[in-house]
CSV table of C-alpha atoms and ligand atoms in Angstrom, one decimal:
chain,number,residue,atom,x,y,z
A,41,MET,CA,0.0,0.0,0.0
A,42,VAL,CA,1.2,3.5,-0.9
A,43,ARG,CA,-0.1,6.1,1.6
A,44,VAL,CA,0.5,9.9,1.7
A,45,LYS,CA,2.3,11.0,4.8
A,46,SER,CA,2.3,14.7,4.1
A,47,VAL,CA,1.8,17.2,1.3
A,48,ILE,CA,4.0,20.2,0.7
A,49,GLU,CA,2.4,23.6,1.1
A,50,GLY,CA,1.5,25.2,-2.3
A,51,SER,CA,2.3,22.0,-4.2
A,52,ILE,CA,0.3,20.5,-7.0
A,53,ALA,CA,-0.9,17.7,-4.7
A,54,GLN,CA,-2.2,20.3,-2.2
A,55,GLU,CA,-3.9,22.3,-5.0
A,56,ILE,CA,-5.9,19.3,-6.2
A,57,GLY,CA,-6.8,18.2,-2.7
A,58,ILE,CA,-4.6,15.2,-1.9
A,59,ALA,CA,-4.3,15.1,1.8
A,60,ALA,CA,-2.2,13.2,4.4
A,61,GLY,CA,-3.6,9.7,4.8
A,62,THR,CA,-4.8,9.3,1.2
A,63,GLU,CA,-4.0,6.0,-0.3
A,64,LEU,CA,-2.6,6.2,-3.9
A,65,VAL,CA,-4.1,3.2,-5.8
A,66,SER,CA,-2.9,3.6,-9.4
A,67,VAL,CA,-1.2,5.9,-11.8
A,68,ASN,CA,-2.1,5.9,-15.5
A,69,GLY,CA,-3.9,2.6,-15.0
A,70,ARG,CA,-1.1,0.8,-13.3
A,71,GLU,CA,-1.6,-0.3,-9.7
A,72,LEU,CA,1.0,0.9,-7.2
A,73,ALA,CA,2.6,-1.7,-5.0
A,74,ASP,CA,5.1,0.6,-3.3
A,75,PHE,CA,7.1,3.8,-3.4
A,76,LEU,CA,9.1,2.6,-6.4
A,77,ASP,CA,6.0,2.4,-8.5
A,78,TRP,CA,4.9,5.8,-7.4
A,79,GLU,CA,8.3,7.3,-8.1
A,80,PHE,CA,8.7,5.9,-11.6
A,81,LEU,CA,5.1,5.9,-12.8
A,82,SER,CA,4.4,9.5,-11.5
A,83,ALA,CA,7.4,10.8,-13.5
A,84,ASP,CA,5.1,11.5,-16.5
A,85,ASP,CA,3.6,15.0,-16.9
A,86,GLU,CA,0.1,13.8,-17.7
A,87,LEU,CA,-1.2,11.7,-14.9
A,88,VAL,CA,-4.5,10.0,-14.0
A,89,ILE,CA,-4.2,9.2,-10.4
A,90,GLU,CA,-6.7,6.9,-8.7
A,91,ALA,CA,-6.7,7.4,-4.9
A,92,ARG,CA,-8.7,6.5,-1.9
A,93,GLU,CA,-9.3,9.4,0.5
A,94,PRO,CA,-8.8,9.0,4.2
A,95,GLY,CA,-12.7,8.7,4.5
A,96,GLY,CA,-12.7,5.7,2.1
A,97,GLU,CA,-14.0,7.5,-1.0
A,98,LEU,CA,-12.4,6.6,-4.3
A,99,VAL,CA,-11.4,9.6,-6.4
A,100,VAL,CA,-9.6,10.1,-9.7
A,101,TYR,CA,-7.3,13.1,-10.3
A,102,GLU,CA,-6.4,14.1,-13.9
A,103,ILE,CA,-3.3,16.2,-13.9
A,104,GLU,CA,-1.3,18.0,-16.5
A,105,ARG,CA,1.6,19.5,-14.8
A,106,PRO,CA,4.3,21.9,-15.9
A,107,GLU,CA,7.4,19.8,-16.9
A,108,GLY,CA,9.5,18.8,-14.0
A,109,GLU,CA,7.3,20.3,-11.3
A,110,PRO,CA,7.2,17.9,-8.4
A,111,MET,CA,3.9,16.6,-7.1
A,112,GLY,CA,4.8,17.6,-3.5
A,113,ILE,CA,3.9,14.3,-1.9
A,114,GLU,CA,5.9,12.6,0.9
A,115,LEU,CA,4.9,9.0,1.3
A,116,GLU,CA,4.7,7.0,4.5
A,117,PRO,CA,7.8,4.7,5.0
A,118,PRO,CA,7.5,1.4,3.0
A,119,THR,CA,7.1,-2.0,4.6
A,120,ILE,CA,10.6,-3.2,4.7
A,121,ARG,CA,11.4,-6.6,3.2
A,122,ARG,CA,12.9,-8.8,5.8
A,123,CYS,CA,15.9,-11.0,5.5
A,124,ALA,CA,15.5,-14.7,5.1
A,125,ASN,CA,19.1,-15.6,6.1
A,126,ARG,CA,20.6,-16.2,9.5
A,127,CYS,CA,24.2,-15.3,9.1
A,128,GLU,CA,26.4,-16.2,12.1
A,129,PHE,CA,28.1,-12.9,11.8
A,130,CYS,CA,24.9,-10.8,11.5
A,131,PHE,CA,25.5,-7.5,13.3
A,132,ILE,CA,21.9,-7.3,14.3
A,133,GLU,CA,22.2,-10.6,16.1
A,134,GLY,CA,25.1,-9.1,17.8
A,135,LEU,CA,23.1,-6.2,19.3
A,136,PRO,CA,22.4,-6.2,23.0
A,137,LYS,CA,18.8,-6.6,24.1
A,138,GLY,CA,16.7,-3.6,25.1
A,139,LEU,CA,17.5,-1.2,22.3
A,140,ARG,CA,14.9,0.6,20.2
A,141,LYS,CA,12.9,-1.8,18.0
A,142,SER,CA,13.9,-0.4,14.7
A,143,LEU,CA,17.5,-1.4,15.3
A,144,TYR,CA,16.5,-5.1,15.2
A,145,VAL,CA,15.0,-5.0,11.8
A,146,ARG,CA,17.0,-7.3,9.5
A,147,ASP,CA,16.2,-5.6,6.1
A,148,ASP,CA,17.2,-7.3,2.9
A,149,ASP,CA,15.5,-5.1,0.4
A,150,TYR,CA,16.6,-4.4,-3.1
A,151,ARG,CA,14.5,-1.2,-3.2
A,152,LEU,CA,16.4,0.2,-0.2
A,153,SER,CA,19.6,-0.9,-1.9
A,154,PHE,CA,18.8,1.3,-4.8
A,155,ALA,CA,17.3,4.2,-2.9
A,156,TYR,CA,19.7,4.4,0.1
A,157,GLY,CA,22.7,2.2,-0.7
A,158,ASN,CA,21.8,-0.4,1.9
A,159,PHE,CA,23.5,-3.7,1.1
A,160,ALA,CA,21.1,-6.6,0.1
A,161,THR,CA,21.9,-10.2,-0.4
A,162,LEU,CA,19.1,-10.7,-3.0
A,163,SER,CA,18.2,-14.0,-1.2
A,164,ASN,CA,14.5,-13.1,-1.2
A,165,LEU,CA,14.5,-11.9,-4.8
A,166,LYS,CA,11.7,-13.3,-7.0
A,167,ASP,CA,11.5,-13.3,-10.7
A,168,ARG,CA,9.0,-10.4,-10.6
A,169,ASP,CA,11.5,-8.4,-8.5
A,170,ILE,CA,14.2,-8.9,-11.1
A,171,ALA,CA,11.7,-7.8,-13.8
A,172,ARG,CA,11.1,-4.6,-11.8
A,173,ILE,CA,14.8,-3.9,-11.3
A,174,LEU,CA,15.3,-4.2,-15.0
A,175,GLU,CA,12.2,-2.2,-16.0
A,176,TYR,CA,13.0,0.7,-13.6
A,177,ARG,CA,16.7,0.3,-14.2
A,178,LEU,CA,17.5,0.3,-10.5
A,179,SER,CA,21.2,0.8,-10.9
A,180,PRO,CA,23.6,0.8,-9.2
A,181,LEU,CA,22.6,-1.7,-6.5
A,182,TYR,CA,24.6,-2.6,-3.4
A,183,ILE,CA,24.9,-6.3,-3.1
A,184,SER,CA,26.2,-8.5,-0.2
A,185,VAL,CA,27.9,-11.1,-2.3
A,186,HIS,CA,30.1,-12.7,0.4
A,187,ALA,CA,30.9,-15.7,-1.8
A,188,THR,CA,29.9,-16.7,-5.3
A,189,PRO,CA,30.4,-20.5,-5.0
A,190,TRP,CA,26.8,-21.6,-4.2
A,191,GLU,CA,27.6,-24.1,-1.4
A,192,ALA,CA,29.9,-21.7,0.4
A,193,ARG,CA,27.2,-18.9,0.2
A,194,LYS,CA,24.5,-21.2,1.7
A,195,ILE,CA,26.8,-21.8,4.7
A,196,LEU,CA,27.7,-18.2,5.1
A,197,LEU,CA,24.1,-17.0,4.9
A,198,ASN,CA,23.0,-20.0,7.0
A,199,ASN,CA,20.2,-20.5,4.4
A,200,PRO,CA,20.0,-23.7,2.3
A,201,ARG,CA,17.4,-22.0,0.0
A,202,VAL,CA,19.6,-19.1,-1.0
A,203,PRO,CA,19.5,-18.6,-4.8
A,204,ASN,CA,22.6,-18.9,-7.0
A,205,ILE,CA,24.1,-15.4,-6.9
A,206,VAL,CA,26.0,-15.9,-10.1
A,207,GLU,CA,22.8,-16.6,-12.0
A,208,GLN,CA,21.1,-13.6,-10.4
A,209,LEU,CA,24.1,-11.3,-11.1
A,210,THR,CA,24.2,-12.6,-14.7
A,211,ARG,CA,20.6,-11.6,-15.3
A,212,LEU,CA,21.1,-8.2,-13.7
A,213,ALA,CA,24.3,-7.5,-15.6
A,214,GLU,CA,22.8,-8.6,-18.9
A,215,GLY,CA,20.0,-6.2,-18.2
A,216,GLY,CA,22.4,-3.3,-17.9
A,217,ILE,CA,22.3,-3.1,-14.1
A,218,GLN,CA,25.6,-2.2,-12.3
A,219,PHE,CA,26.4,-2.9,-8.7
A,220,HIS,CA,28.8,-2.5,-5.9
A,221,GLY,CA,29.6,-5.7,-4.1
A,222,GLN,CA,30.8,-6.5,-0.6
A,223,MET,CA,32.3,-9.6,0.9
A,224,VAL,CA,32.2,-10.0,4.6
A,225,ILE,CA,35.0,-12.5,5.3
A,226,VAL,CA,34.7,-15.2,7.9
A,227,PRO,CA,38.1,-17.0,8.4
A,228,GLY,CA,38.0,-20.5,7.1
A,229,LEU,CA,34.7,-20.0,5.2
A,230,ASN,CA,35.1,-17.5,2.4
A,231,ASP,CA,38.8,-16.6,2.4
A,232,GLY,CA,41.4,-18.6,0.4
A,233,GLU,CA,40.1,-20.4,-2.7
A,234,VAL,CA,36.4,-19.2,-2.1
A,235,LEU,CA,37.6,-15.6,-2.2
A,236,GLU,CA,39.7,-16.2,-5.3
A,237,GLN,CA,36.8,-17.9,-7.1
A,238,SER,CA,34.5,-15.1,-6.0
A,239,MET,CA,36.9,-12.5,-7.3
A,240,ARG,CA,37.3,-14.3,-10.6
A,241,ASP,CA,33.5,-14.5,-11.0
A,242,LEU,CA,33.0,-10.8,-10.1
A,243,TRP,CA,35.8,-9.8,-12.4
A,244,SER,CA,34.1,-11.7,-15.2
A,245,PHE,CA,31.1,-9.4,-15.0
A,246,GLY,CA,33.2,-6.6,-16.3
A,247,ASP,CA,31.8,-3.1,-16.1
A,248,ALA,CA,28.7,-4.3,-14.3
A,249,VAL,CA,30.7,-4.6,-11.1
A,250,LEU,CA,31.6,-1.1,-10.1
A,251,SER,CA,33.6,-1.9,-6.9
A,252,VAL,CA,34.1,-4.7,-4.4
A,253,ALA,CA,34.8,-4.2,-0.7
A,254,ILE,CA,36.5,-6.8,1.4
A,255,VAL,CA,35.4,-6.4,5.0
A,256,PRO,CA,36.5,-8.5,8.0
A,257,VAL,CA,33.8,-10.1,10.1
A,258,GLY,CA,32.8,-7.7,12.8
A,259,LEU,CA,31.6,-9.2,16.1
A,260,THR,CA,30.4,-7.9,19.4
A,261,GLN,CA,30.3,-9.6,22.7
A,262,PHE,CA,26.6,-10.5,22.0
A,263,SER,CA,27.2,-12.2,18.6
A,264,HIS,CA,25.7,-15.4,20.0
A,265,LEU,CA,25.3,-17.2,16.6
A,266,TYR,CA,28.9,-17.0,15.7
A,267,THR,CA,30.8,-20.3,15.9
A,268,GLY,CA,33.9,-19.4,13.8
A,269,THR,CA,37.1,-17.8,14.9
A,270,PRO,CA,37.5,-14.0,15.0
A,271,MET,CA,39.7,-12.4,12.4
A,272,ASP,CA,43.3,-11.9,13.4
A,273,ARG,CA,46.3,-10.1,12.0
A,274,ASP,CA,47.5,-13.0,9.8
A,275,ASN,CA,44.0,-13.5,8.3
A,276,ALA,CA,43.8,-9.7,7.6
A,277,GLU,CA,47.2,-9.7,6.0
A,278,GLY,CA,46.4,-12.6,3.8
A,279,LEU,CA,43.2,-10.9,2.6
A,280,LEU,CA,45.1,-7.7,1.9
A,281,ARG,CA,47.5,-9.6,-0.3
A,282,SER,CA,44.6,-10.8,-2.4
A,283,VAL,CA,43.2,-7.3,-2.5
A,284,ASP,CA,46.6,-6.0,-3.6
A,285,ARG,CA,46.9,-8.5,-6.4
A,286,TRP,CA,43.4,-7.9,-7.8
A,287,ALA,CA,43.7,-4.1,-7.4
A,288,GLU,CA,46.9,-4.1,-9.3
A,289,ARG,CA,45.3,-6.0,-12.1
A,290,ALA,CA,42.3,-3.7,-12.0
A,291,ARG,CA,44.5,-0.6,-12.2
A,292,ALA,CA,46.4,-2.0,-15.2
A,293,GLU,CA,43.2,-3.0,-17.0
A,294,ARG,CA,40.5,-0.7,-15.8
A,295,GLY,CA,42.4,2.3,-14.5
A,296,GLU,CA,41.1,2.1,-11.0
A,297,SER,CA,41.7,-0.1,-7.9
A,298,TRP,CA,38.2,-1.7,-8.2
A,299,VAL,CA,38.6,-3.9,-5.1
A,300,TYR,CA,39.3,-2.3,-1.7
A,301,GLY,CA,40.0,-3.6,1.8
A,302,SER,CA,38.0,-1.8,4.4
A,303,ASP,CA,39.9,0.5,6.8
A,304,GLU,CA,39.3,-2.1,9.6
A,305,LEU,CA,41.2,-4.7,7.6
A,306,TYR,CA,44.3,-2.5,7.4
A,307,LEU,CA,44.0,-1.7,11.1
A,308,LEU,CA,43.8,-5.4,11.9
A,309,ALA,CA,46.7,-6.2,9.7
A,310,GLU,CA,48.7,-3.3,11.2
A,311,ARG,CA,49.4,-2.0,7.8
A,312,PRO,CA,49.4,1.7,6.8
A,313,LEU,CA,46.2,2.8,5.1
A,314,PRO,CA,46.4,3.7,1.4
A,315,PRO,CA,46.3,7.4,0.4
A,316,ALA,CA,43.1,9.1,-0.8
A,317,GLU,CA,44.1,8.7,-4.5
A,318,TYR,CA,43.9,4.9,-4.1
A,319,TYR,CA,40.1,5.1,-3.5
A,320,GLY,CA,39.2,7.2,-6.6
A,321,ASP,CA,35.7,8.5,-5.9
A,322,PHE,CA,35.5,6.6,-2.7
A,323,PRO,CA,32.8,4.3,-4.0
A,324,GLN,CA,32.3,2.5,-0.7
A,325,ILE,CA,33.1,5.1,1.9
A,326,GLU,CA,29.8,4.4,3.7
A,327,ASN,CA,31.0,0.9,4.1
A,328,GLY,CA,34.1,2.0,6.0
A,329,VAL,CA,36.3,1.8,2.9
A,330,GLY,CA,38.6,4.8,2.7
A,331,ALA,CA,37.0,6.7,5.5
A,332,VAL,CA,40.3,7.4,7.2
A,333,ALA,CA,42.0,8.5,3.9
A,334,SER,CA,39.0,10.8,3.2
A,335,LEU,CA,39.2,12.3,6.7
A,336,ARG,CA,42.9,13.0,6.3
A,337,MET,CA,42.3,14.6,2.9
A,338,ARG,CA,39.5,16.8,4.3
A,339,VAL,CA,41.6,17.9,7.2
A,340,ARG,CA,44.5,18.7,4.9
A,341,GLU,CA,42.3,20.7,2.5
A,342,GLY,CA,40.5,22.5,5.3
A,343,LEU,CA,43.5,23.7,7.3
A,344,ALA,CA,43.7,27.0,5.4
A,345,THR,CA,40.2,27.9,6.4
A,346,LEU,CA,40.7,27.4,10.1
A,347,PRO,CA,40.8,30.4,12.5
A,348,ARG,CA,43.6,30.9,15.0
A,349,LEU,CA,42.5,29.3,18.3
A,350,GLU,CA,45.5,30.0,20.6
A,351,GLY,CA,45.1,28.8,24.1
A,352,ARG,CA,41.9,26.8,23.5
A,353,ARG,CA,41.8,23.3,24.9
A,354,ILE,CA,39.8,21.0,22.7
A,355,GLY,CA,38.9,17.4,23.6
A,356,VAL,CA,38.3,14.9,20.8
A,357,VAL,CA,36.4,11.8,21.8
A,358,THR,CA,37.1,8.7,19.7
A,359,GLY,CA,37.0,4.9,19.7
A,360,VAL,CA,39.9,2.6,20.3
A,361,SER,CA,40.4,1.8,16.6
A,362,MET,CA,41.3,5.4,15.8
A,363,ALA,CA,43.8,5.7,18.6
A,364,GLY,CA,46.8,5.1,16.3
A,365,ILE,CA,45.5,7.4,13.6
A,366,MET,CA,44.2,10.4,15.5
A,367,PRO,CA,47.4,11.9,16.9
A,368,GLU,CA,48.9,12.8,13.5
A,369,LEU,CA,45.7,14.6,12.6
A,370,LEU,CA,45.5,16.5,16.0
A,371,ASP,CA,49.1,17.5,15.6
A,372,VAL,CA,48.4,19.1,12.3
A,373,LEU,CA,45.3,20.8,13.6
A,374,SER,CA,47.3,22.1,16.6
A,375,GLU,CA,50.0,23.5,14.4
A,376,SER,CA,47.5,25.2,12.2
A,377,THR,CA,45.3,26.8,14.9
A,378,GLY,CA,47.5,27.1,18.0
A,379,ALA,CA,44.9,25.2,20.0
A,380,ARG,CA,45.8,22.3,22.2
A,381,PHE,CA,43.9,19.1,21.1
A,382,GLU,CA,43.6,16.1,23.4
A,383,MET,CA,42.5,12.7,22.1
A,384,ILE,CA,40.1,11.0,24.5
A,385,VAL,CA,39.9,7.3,23.7
A,386,THR,CA,36.7,5.7,24.9
A,387,THR,CA,35.7,2.1,25.1
A,388,ASN,CA,32.2,0.9,24.2
A,389,SER,CA,30.0,0.2,27.2
A,390,LEU,CA,27.1,-1.2,25.2
A,391,PHE,CA,28.8,-3.6,22.7
A,392,GLY,CA,31.9,-4.4,24.8
A,393,THR,CA,35.6,-3.9,24.3
A,394,THR,CA,35.7,-5.8,21.0
A,395,THR,CA,33.7,-3.1,19.4
A,396,THR,CA,36.2,-0.3,18.8
A,397,THR,CA,34.6,1.8,16.1
A,398,ALA,CA,34.1,5.5,17.0
A,399,GLY,CA,30.8,5.7,15.2
A,400,LEU,CA,29.3,3.1,17.6
A,401,LEU,CA,30.0,4.9,20.8
A,402,VAL,CA,26.8,5.6,22.7
A,403,GLY,CA,25.6,8.5,24.9
A,404,ALA,CA,26.7,6.9,28.1
A,405,ASP,CA,30.3,6.6,26.7
A,406,ILE,CA,30.4,10.2,25.7
A,407,GLN,CA,29.1,11.2,29.1
A,408,ARG,CA,31.7,9.0,30.9
A,409,ALA,CA,34.5,10.4,28.8
A,410,LEU,CA,33.7,14.1,29.3
A,411,GLU,CA,31.7,14.6,32.6
A,412,THR,CA,34.7,15.4,34.7
A,413,ARG,CA,36.6,17.4,32.1
A,414,HIS,CA,36.0,20.9,33.4
A,415,ASP,CA,39.4,21.9,31.9
A,416,LEU,CA,38.2,21.6,28.3
A,417,ASP,CA,36.9,24.6,26.3
A,418,ILE,CA,35.0,22.4,23.9
A,419,ALA,CA,34.7,18.8,23.0
A,420,LEU,CA,34.2,17.2,19.6
A,421,ILE,CA,32.5,13.8,19.3
A,422,PRO,CA,32.0,11.5,16.3
A,423,ALA,CA,29.0,12.8,14.4
A,424,GLU,CA,28.4,9.3,13.1
A,425,CYS,CA,27.3,8.0,16.5
A,426,ILE,CA,24.1,10.2,16.4
A,427,ASN,CA,21.3,9.3,14.0
A,428,ASP,CA,19.1,11.7,12.0
A,429,ASN,CA,16.8,12.1,14.9
A,430,GLY,CA,19.6,13.2,17.1
A,431,VAL,CA,19.7,10.0,19.2
A,432,PHE,CA,22.6,7.7,20.2
A,433,LEU,CA,22.3,4.0,19.8
A,434,ASP,CA,21.5,3.7,23.5
A,435,ASP,CA,18.5,6.0,22.9
A,436,GLU,CA,20.1,8.9,24.7
A,437,PRO,CA,19.2,12.1,22.9
A,438,PHE,CA,22.3,14.1,22.0
A,439,ILE,CA,20.9,17.3,23.5
A,440,ALA,CA,20.3,15.6,26.9
A,441,VAL,CA,23.9,14.3,27.0
A,442,ARG,CA,25.2,17.7,26.0
A,443,GLU,CA,23.3,19.4,28.8
A,444,ARG,CA,24.9,17.2,31.4
A,445,LEU,CA,28.4,18.0,30.3
A,446,PRO,CA,30.5,20.8,31.6
A,447,MET,CA,31.7,22.1,28.1
A,448,PRO,CA,30.1,22.8,24.8
A,449,VAL,CA,30.0,19.6,22.8
A,450,TYR,CA,29.8,19.3,19.0
A,451,PRO,CA,29.3,16.3,16.8
A,452,SER,CA,31.9,16.6,14.1
A,453,TYR,CA,32.7,14.7,10.9
A,454,ASP,CA,36.1,16.1,10.2
A,455,PHE,CA,37.0,18.8,12.8
A,456,ILE,CA,37.0,21.4,10.1
A,457,ASP,CA,33.2,21.5,10.0
A,458,VAL,CA,33.0,22.6,13.7
A,459,LEU,CA,36.2,24.6,14.1
A,460,THR,CA,35.5,26.8,11.1
A,461,LEU,CA,32.0,27.6,12.1
A,462,GLU,CA,32.2,27.9,15.8
A,463,GLY,CA,35.6,29.5,16.5
A,464,ALA,CA,35.9,27.3,19.6
A,465,PRO,CA,34.9,29.3,22.6
A,466,HIS,CA,37.0,29.3,25.8
A,467,ALA,CA,35.8,27.3,28.9
A,468,GLY,CA,32.9,29.1,30.6
A,469,GLU,CA,31.7,30.9,27.5
A,470,ALA,CA,28.3,29.9,26.2
A,471,ALA,CA,28.0,27.5,23.3
A,472,ALA,CA,26.4,28.9,20.2
B,177,LIG,S1,21.8,-11.0,5.4
B,177,LIG,FE1,22.8,-11.9,7.2
B,177,LIG,S2,23.9,-10.2,8.1
B,177,LIG,FE2,22.4,-9.3,6.7
B,177,LIG,S3,20.6,-8.9,8.0
B,177,LIG,FE3,20.4,-11.0,7.1
B,177,LIG,S4,21.2,-12.4,8.7
B,177,LIG,FE4,21.9,-10.3,9.1
């Protein structure tokens, strides 16, 4: 069902009388199953929209709209397609109990893969879904491949009914769909020859595969399904050697690295991270691939825009995984601004000490790290640990945590964003 959540003031939709709560039934004679149908079918300028008003009455709107003018309709969120797998390494299975419900939704939805870049395994894909992907040209998609050999993939996804991914990808590629792939590697299951075969298969799809990320299995203390061994330094080093080989071939034949190890993989292998140039357009930065290189680049490029901040004391809260990388950045910032930066490394109280990512720190961690630091003028915290609604993973609103702390606190993506805008007040001065 496709239902209107809200209508923009002054829009075409408002003008013709579409209101919140209206169900959109069909467009130009085609029934709407979901937001994708609406988005693609309503792209015409001449529309016959059949709708059911909130009171139940069926109405038909005939619209001729000026070219390109949006209808002005926001839809209610779609019903998310759930995952049919039970991967041992599933991050959601590794969440502690008691968090907000939405965090436990195991989505596996090709529509969200196209719309938001969420990775999907395609395990629940039906023929009609593939037909829709091809018809609407949903490209690029983000696909959790993990392994192309069928038997290995069944084990990894813990799902004997998983379809053959090579056949699925072949149909998509032949239909002109491109995709980014990721392989979450579980030692002993999809490294070694399984990885090599997977890389050969993905390479054989040519331009259809835009990039591949190799990501080490990430576990928390609550990952109760996992029976394998965690990834260690040697595993990570072995994976990076494969990445290097394939990336070298890709650079020679395609002019780009094409396959990338995630930042976490380099940290596990205790290897230096590649420079920003290695990542091209950073095709999988949201997947933790090249995030550190991008941060270094943004800091370097932003230095000239920073004000002088002599005498300021600035605390920077981060996770354990950034402890080896942060000092060099803070030194450069200090040199450029005259401020004194202090790295405050914080462990994760919700997921446990094995979870070291800065972006997963929770409100309680931030509070613990900063509540006694009356000496700081301001503190920066990782912006990634707060969602779009301003809430940490432990449901603490950012503004509530901020009010309990003795200094102004700012979520920051790259230091430059905050330091440029705020000019970093001294301790005791009011935050903007
Ligand atoms: S595909 Fe696997 S990792 Fe992803 S949500 Fe499903 S069970 Fe979890």
